[in-house]
Amino acid sequence: MKLIAELGAISVVSTETIVLGIFKGVQRPGGAAGGVDKKLGGALSDLLSDGDFQGKKGETFLLRTDGKILAKRVLLVGLGDPEKFSTDVAREVSAIAAKTCAKFSEMATIVHGSGIGGLETKSAAQALAEGILLGTYKFSKYRSNFKANDEKGKLEKIRVVEFDSKKLSALRIGLETGEKIARATCTARDLANEPGLTLTPKELAKRAEAMAKSFELECKILDEKTIEKEGMGGILSVARGSEEPPRFIVLEHNASAKKQGTVVLVGKGITFDSGGYSLKPRDGMGDMKFDMSGAAAVFGAMQAAADLNLPVHVVGLISASENLVSGRAIKPGDVITMLGGKTVEITNTDAEGRLVLGDALVYAQRYKPKAVIDLATLTGACVIALGKEASGLFCNDKELTQRLQQASEATGERVWPLPLYDEYRDILKSEVADMMNSNLRVAQAGACVGASFLKEFVNYPWAHLDIAGPAYNVDSRKYHQKGATGFGVRLLVKFLTEWAEKS
Ligand code: BES
Ligand code: MN
Ligand code: ZN
């Protein structure tokens, strides 16, 4: 799919369908839509005054133009209440427009929300590109007759038309930025949607190497032997139950740009989580192929950081392993030694994410980071608390919290602060080791206890995002399909972009 910026009036564009965004409550459209309305003899005003189209968010109306203008059709898409308009609404309606136009080979659109919506051209254009590309994404590689199906859609070319020549360069930059970020998000989705059978830790490492090559990142892969030599007992223990060996992936961007301080991103990369001997119930276990969504987000964010050439030193660390059962797997009651020497009594083999992450967080110390952000589908408890709407945000640093909250506002990838009280850590006191990996009896504050376990391994400004809820969907919603959302990529890229600009 190609997005092309063009100077001109949309009312004179020759194409299959032109898309016009209309706010709720508008009776006589102005601007670009007004121009089209005039040429159509007031057809749009009529639709609005008759109430056929009200401009409710996401509402659509497709009309033929009968040769009155060069475009064959006009698609009206509702932008909703102007007071509630945001870049996230822009993404949502752009996705709807592109999906509605899937059966046409070309569409032309204006940027939504840069007029009454009050958005800057650049961010409105970025949102448009993101909405279109994220909204039309499909994971179809395993569907043999998908290409022959109508379902694939034909839409190949999207012309973004701007009347004001002064806005054209901002429009171009916005589209290009949005495109790069959306592609990185789709990379993350592709990884997370890939079944555990094919996306093993080894395969994830291979893909990281290939991505690093094409985007010019440094990439180092630690294999099983090296992981053992390093003393990364968390990753090794979780991997014991699988025939597939673990991998620890190190991606590095812009090592020379240390002015603002190094940021380390850490991702949980459990390519399949059966629970191990503390086996999960069978219903929904298939969703545990998504248990590497944190790793996927880090992967995608690193790709985007390189693609956008962000002037900041970023390191991406991914702990990749399967969590299965076998004659060699860890068992409840086992004691393991993590990187750095802390010992952990395994009380539940299903609390494996914190084991692979603990090692990665200790590994991160060697970069003397100014900020470390880990992303993990860590607990079902976080899904109970926040649902699909937000990730849990646990943070030991006020400024880092604020920076993430700002990035969250701007991207619509919600984070919600949750506490790291010492009492949560006390719940994990063990009689036989330095700590347990999971609550013994009472199932309470699961997300907070998991986060407090991780806190034991950090000595720097740190944030933990429990993305178990928003990482994947069971139905399509907004500009996401069923399956992986790529949650975290856009948030991290926005965070890094702002970080690069800080003094
Ligand atoms: N990967 C799961 C968490 C999860 C659950 C992610 C549902 C997405 C949807 C994680 O490894 C896990 O099993 N956590 C346990 C922790 C418990 C044993 C302390 C959980 O949430 O039950
Ligand atoms: Mn688990
Ligand atoms: Zn897990």
Coordinates of C-alpha atoms in Angstrom, one line a residue, residues 231-461:
G231 CA 25.0 -17.3 34.7
M232 CA 21.5 -16.3 33.5
G233 CA 19.8 -19.0 35.6
G234 CA 16.3 -17.6 35.1
I235 CA 16.3 -18.0 31.4
L236 CA 18.1 -21.4 31.6
S237 CA 15.6 -22.8 34.1
V238 CA 12.5 -21.8 32.2
A239 CA 14.1 -23.2 29.0
R240 CA 14.9 -26.6 30.6
G241 CA 11.4 -28.0 29.8
S242 CA 11.8 -27.5 26.1
E243 CA 13.6 -29.1 23.2
E244 CA 14.0 -25.6 21.8
P245 CA 17.0 -23.8 23.3
P246 CA 16.7 -20.3 24.6
R247 CA 18.2 -17.2 23.1
F248 CA 19.1 -13.8 24.6
I249 CA 18.9 -11.1 22.0
V250 CA 20.7 -7.8 22.2
L251 CA 19.9 -5.0 19.8
E252 CA 21.7 -1.7 19.9
H253 CA 20.9 1.6 18.1
N254 CA 23.2 4.6 17.9
A255 CA 25.8 3.7 20.5
S256 CA 27.6 7.0 19.9
A257 CA 24.6 9.2 20.9
K258 CA 25.0 9.0 24.7
K259 CA 24.3 12.7 25.4
Q260 CA 20.8 12.2 26.9
G261 CA 21.8 8.8 28.5
T262 CA 21.1 5.3 27.4
V263 CA 17.6 3.9 27.3
V264 CA 17.3 0.1 27.6
L265 CA 14.1 -1.7 26.5
V266 CA 13.5 -5.2 27.8
G267 CA 11.0 -7.6 26.4
K268 CA 9.5 -10.9 27.7
G269 CA 9.9 -13.4 24.9
I270 CA 8.1 -16.5 26.0
T271 CA 7.3 -17.9 22.6
F272 CA 4.8 -20.3 24.1
D273 CA 3.7 -20.5 27.8
S274 CA 2.0 -23.8 28.7
G275 CA 2.6 -22.9 32.4
G276 CA 5.1 -25.8 32.8
Y277 CA 4.3 -28.3 35.6
S278 CA 1.9 -25.7 37.0
L279 CA 0.0 -26.3 33.8
K280 CA -2.5 -23.9 32.5
P281 CA -6.1 -24.9 31.9
R282 CA -6.7 -26.0 28.3
D283 CA -9.2 -23.3 27.4
G284 CA -7.4 -20.4 25.8
M285 CA -4.0 -21.9 26.1
G286 CA -3.4 -21.2 22.4
D287 CA -3.4 -17.5 23.3
M288 CA -0.1 -18.1 25.0
K289 CA 1.7 -17.9 21.7
F290 CA 1.2 -14.1 22.4
D291 CA 3.4 -14.4 25.5
M292 CA 6.3 -12.9 23.5
S293 CA 4.3 -9.7 22.8
G294 CA 6.7 -7.7 25.1
A295 CA 9.6 -8.9 23.0
A296 CA 7.7 -8.1 19.8
A297 CA 7.2 -4.5 21.0
V298 CA 10.9 -4.1 21.8
F299 CA 11.7 -5.6 18.4
G300 CA 9.4 -3.2 16.6
A301 CA 10.5 -0.2 18.6
M302 CA 14.1 -0.9 17.8
Q303 CA 13.2 -1.2 14.1
A304 CA 11.4 2.2 14.2
A305 CA 14.2 3.8 16.2
A306 CA 16.6 2.9 13.5
D307 CA 14.2 3.6 10.6
L308 CA 13.5 7.1 12.0
N309 CA 17.2 7.6 12.9
L310 CA 16.3 8.7 16.4
P311 CA 19.3 10.5 17.9
V312 CA 19.4 8.5 21.1
H313 CA 21.3 5.4 22.4
V314 CA 18.8 2.6 22.7
V315 CA 19.5 -1.0 23.7
G316 CA 16.8 -3.7 23.2
L317 CA 17.1 -6.9 25.3
I318 CA 14.9 -9.9 24.6
S319 CA 14.8 -13.0 26.8
A320 CA 13.4 -15.7 24.5
S321 CA 12.4 -19.1 25.8
E322 CA 9.5 -21.6 25.7
N323 CA 7.8 -22.7 28.9
L324 CA 6.9 -26.4 28.5
V325 CA 6.9 -29.6 30.4
S326 CA 9.4 -32.4 30.1
G327 CA 11.5 -34.8 32.2
R328 CA 14.0 -32.0 32.6
A329 CA 11.7 -29.1 33.3
I330 CA 11.8 -27.1 36.5
K331 CA 9.4 -28.2 39.2
P332 CA 7.7 -26.4 42.1
G333 CA 10.1 -26.6 45.0
D334 CA 13.2 -26.1 42.9
V335 CA 15.7 -23.4 43.7
I336 CA 17.4 -21.5 41.0
T337 CA 20.1 -18.8 40.9
M338 CA 19.5 -15.7 38.8
L339 CA 22.1 -13.6 37.0
G340 CA 23.7 -11.5 39.8
G341 CA 23.4 -14.3 42.3
K342 CA 19.9 -13.9 43.8
T343 CA 18.3 -17.3 44.5
V344 CA 14.6 -18.0 43.8
E345 CA 12.4 -20.7 45.1
I346 CA 10.1 -21.8 42.4
T347 CA 6.6 -22.0 43.8
N348 CA 4.8 -21.9 40.5
T349 CA 6.3 -22.7 37.1
D350 CA 3.7 -20.6 35.5
A351 CA 5.3 -17.4 36.9
E352 CA 8.1 -17.8 34.4
G353 CA 8.1 -14.3 32.9
R354 CA 9.6 -12.7 35.9
L355 CA 12.4 -15.4 35.8
V356 CA 13.5 -14.6 32.3
L357 CA 13.0 -10.9 32.9
G358 CA 15.0 -10.8 36.1
D359 CA 18.1 -11.9 34.3
A360 CA 17.6 -9.3 31.5
L361 CA 17.1 -6.5 34.1
V362 CA 20.4 -7.5 35.8
Y363 CA 22.0 -7.6 32.3
A364 CA 20.7 -4.1 31.6
Q365 CA 22.8 -2.8 34.5
R366 CA 26.0 -3.0 32.4
Y367 CA 24.8 -0.2 30.2
K368 CA 24.5 2.2 33.1
P369 CA 21.1 3.2 31.8
K370 CA 19.3 6.5 32.5
A371 CA 16.0 4.6 32.0
V372 CA 14.9 1.0 31.6
I373 CA 11.5 0.0 30.4
D374 CA 10.4 -3.6 30.4
L375 CA 7.3 -4.8 28.6
A376 CA 5.7 -8.1 29.5
T377 CA 2.5 -10.1 29.3
L378 CA 3.3 -10.8 32.9
T379 CA 0.0 -11.5 34.7
G380 CA -3.6 -12.5 34.2
A381 CA -4.2 -10.3 37.3
C382 CA -3.4 -7.2 35.3
V383 CA -6.0 -8.2 32.7
I384 CA -8.6 -8.6 35.5
A385 CA -7.6 -5.1 36.9
L386 CA -7.5 -3.1 33.6
G387 CA -8.9 -5.3 30.9
K388 CA -7.8 -4.7 27.3
E389 CA -8.0 -0.9 27.8
A390 CA -4.6 -0.3 29.4
S391 CA -1.3 -1.7 30.5
G392 CA -0.3 -1.6 34.1
L393 CA 2.5 0.9 34.7
F394 CA 4.9 0.2 37.6
C395 CA 7.7 2.7 38.1
N396 CA 10.3 3.7 40.6
D397 CA 10.9 7.2 39.2
K398 CA 8.5 10.1 39.0
E399 CA 10.0 11.7 35.8
L400 CA 10.0 8.4 34.0
T401 CA 6.3 7.9 35.0
Q402 CA 5.4 11.3 33.6
R403 CA 7.3 10.8 30.4
L404 CA 5.5 7.5 29.8
Q405 CA 2.2 9.0 30.6
Q406 CA 2.8 11.8 28.1
A407 CA 3.8 9.3 25.4
S408 CA 0.7 7.3 26.3
E409 CA -1.6 10.4 25.9
A410 CA -0.1 11.1 22.5
T411 CA -0.4 7.6 21.1
G412 CA -3.6 6.3 22.7
E413 CA -1.6 3.4 24.1
R414 CA -2.8 3.6 27.6
V415 CA -0.8 3.0 30.7
W416 CA -2.2 3.2 34.2
P417 CA -0.1 3.5 37.3
L418 CA -0.2 0.7 39.9
P419 CA 1.8 0.6 43.2
L420 CA 5.1 -1.1 44.2
Y421 CA 4.6 -1.2 47.9
D422 CA 7.2 -3.0 50.0
E423 CA 4.5 -5.2 51.4
Y424 CA 4.0 -6.8 48.0
R425 CA 7.6 -7.9 48.0
D426 CA 7.2 -9.3 51.5
I427 CA 4.6 -11.7 50.2
L428 CA 7.4 -13.4 48.3
K429 CA 9.6 -14.1 51.4
S430 CA 10.9 -17.6 51.2
E431 CA 12.2 -20.0 53.9
V432 CA 14.7 -21.7 51.5
A433 CA 15.8 -19.0 49.1
D434 CA 16.1 -15.2 48.7
M435 CA 12.5 -15.1 47.5
M436 CA 9.7 -17.1 45.9
N437 CA 8.6 -16.5 42.4
S438 CA 4.8 -16.5 43.3
N439 CA 2.3 -16.0 46.1
L440 CA 1.9 -19.3 47.9
R441 CA -1.7 -19.2 49.1
V442 CA -3.5 -16.0 48.7
A443 CA -4.1 -14.8 45.1
Q444 CA -4.1 -11.1 45.6
A445 CA -2.5 -8.1 43.9
G446 CA -1.0 -10.5 41.3
A447 CA 0.2 -7.8 39.0
C448 CA 1.8 -5.8 41.8
V449 CA 3.5 -8.8 43.3
G450 CA 4.9 -9.7 39.9
A451 CA 6.2 -6.2 39.4
S452 CA 7.7 -6.2 42.9
F453 CA 9.6 -9.4 42.1
L454 CA 11.1 -7.6 39.1
K455 CA 12.0 -4.6 41.2
E456 CA 14.5 -6.7 43.1
F457 CA 16.7 -6.8 40.0
V458 CA 16.9 -3.1 39.2
N459 CA 19.2 -0.3 40.4
Y460 CA 18.3 2.4 37.9
P461 CA 15.2 4.4 36.9

